[in-house]
């Protein structure tokens, strides 16, 4: 327990005969909540969300996963079929490529970063989430970002980059340099699904990732 609370309880709490009267400062003191608990509370609220029609067709919400204390947060667009089935982000074919970028490219473990999406429910037939759906969902991601407070966000693909940066600029024009979202550095880059069909673009993604690693003082693999 917080030392200040212990001191207040010792010095000022008293027994009325029926009740324990707690010092006002203790009663109004915000409870210390860990990042993990704060994220769990957001997830519980997300599970109740019926704000847009996507929850009617989604099998599972895909909240996000990883280290609540991560320096790097990857943000994609929306769950695909495998993510919808498992409730986990980036675990299908695009996810395998993202995991390779993190583990083979950056030399980290997937669990060292945090991975989430703009939309938490799968849009039918893998269509892009509609702006109204994004507008209903984005508050949950904002809360996740506020809790995790990463040093860098890597925005994967057009939808993630345009949503976070509130712009209609193309991903090609946004990638390669740092932008800012609520005081956090954002590096937009191509989405792993796009890389599956355009492998030549992997080189540009690697440039973007190296920028991030350099900014964070990470050692670049030889
Ligand atoms: N594509 C995304 O944008 N997010 C996922 O979780 C999976 C595929």
CSV table of N, CA and C and ligand atoms in Angstrom, one decimal, residues 76-78 83 89-90 117 191, ligand 1:
chain,number,residue,atom,x,y,z
A,76,UNK,N,-2.6,-1.3,-36.8
A,76,UNK,CA,-3.1,-1.7,-38.1
A,76,UNK,C,-4.5,-1.1,-38.3
A,77,UNK,N,-5.2,-1.8,-39.3
A,77,UNK,CA,-6.5,-1.2,-39.7
A,77,UNK,C,-7.6,-1.8,-39.0
A,78,UNK,N,-7.8,-3.1,-39.2
A,78,UNK,CA,-9.0,-3.8,-38.6
A,78,UNK,C,-8.7,-5.3,-38.7
A,83,UNK,N,-7.9,-13.2,-37.4
A,83,UNK,CA,-7.9,-12.4,-36.1
A,83,UNK,C,-9.4,-12.4,-35.5
A,89,UNK,N,-4.7,-9.8,-32.6
A,89,UNK,CA,-4.3,-9.0,-33.8
A,89,UNK,C,-3.2,-9.6,-34.6
A,90,UNK,N,-3.2,-9.4,-35.8
A,90,UNK,CA,-2.1,-9.8,-36.7
A,90,UNK,C,-1.6,-11.2,-36.5
A,117,UNK,N,-5.3,-2.3,-33.4
A,117,UNK,CA,-5.9,-1.9,-34.7
A,117,UNK,C,-6.8,-0.7,-34.5
A,191,UNK,N,1.4,-1.3,-45.1
A,191,UNK,CA,0.7,-2.4,-44.4
A,191,UNK,C,1.3,-3.7,-44.9
B,1,LIG,N1,-4.7,-6.5,-40.9
B,1,LIG,C1,-4.9,-5.5,-39.9
B,1,LIG,O1,-4.9,-4.3,-40.2
B,1,LIG,N2,-5.0,-5.9,-38.7
B,1,LIG,C2,-5.0,-7.2,-38.3
B,1,LIG,O2,-5.1,-7.4,-37.1
B,1,LIG,C3,-4.8,-8.2,-39.3
B,1,LIG,C4,-4.7,-7.8,-40.5
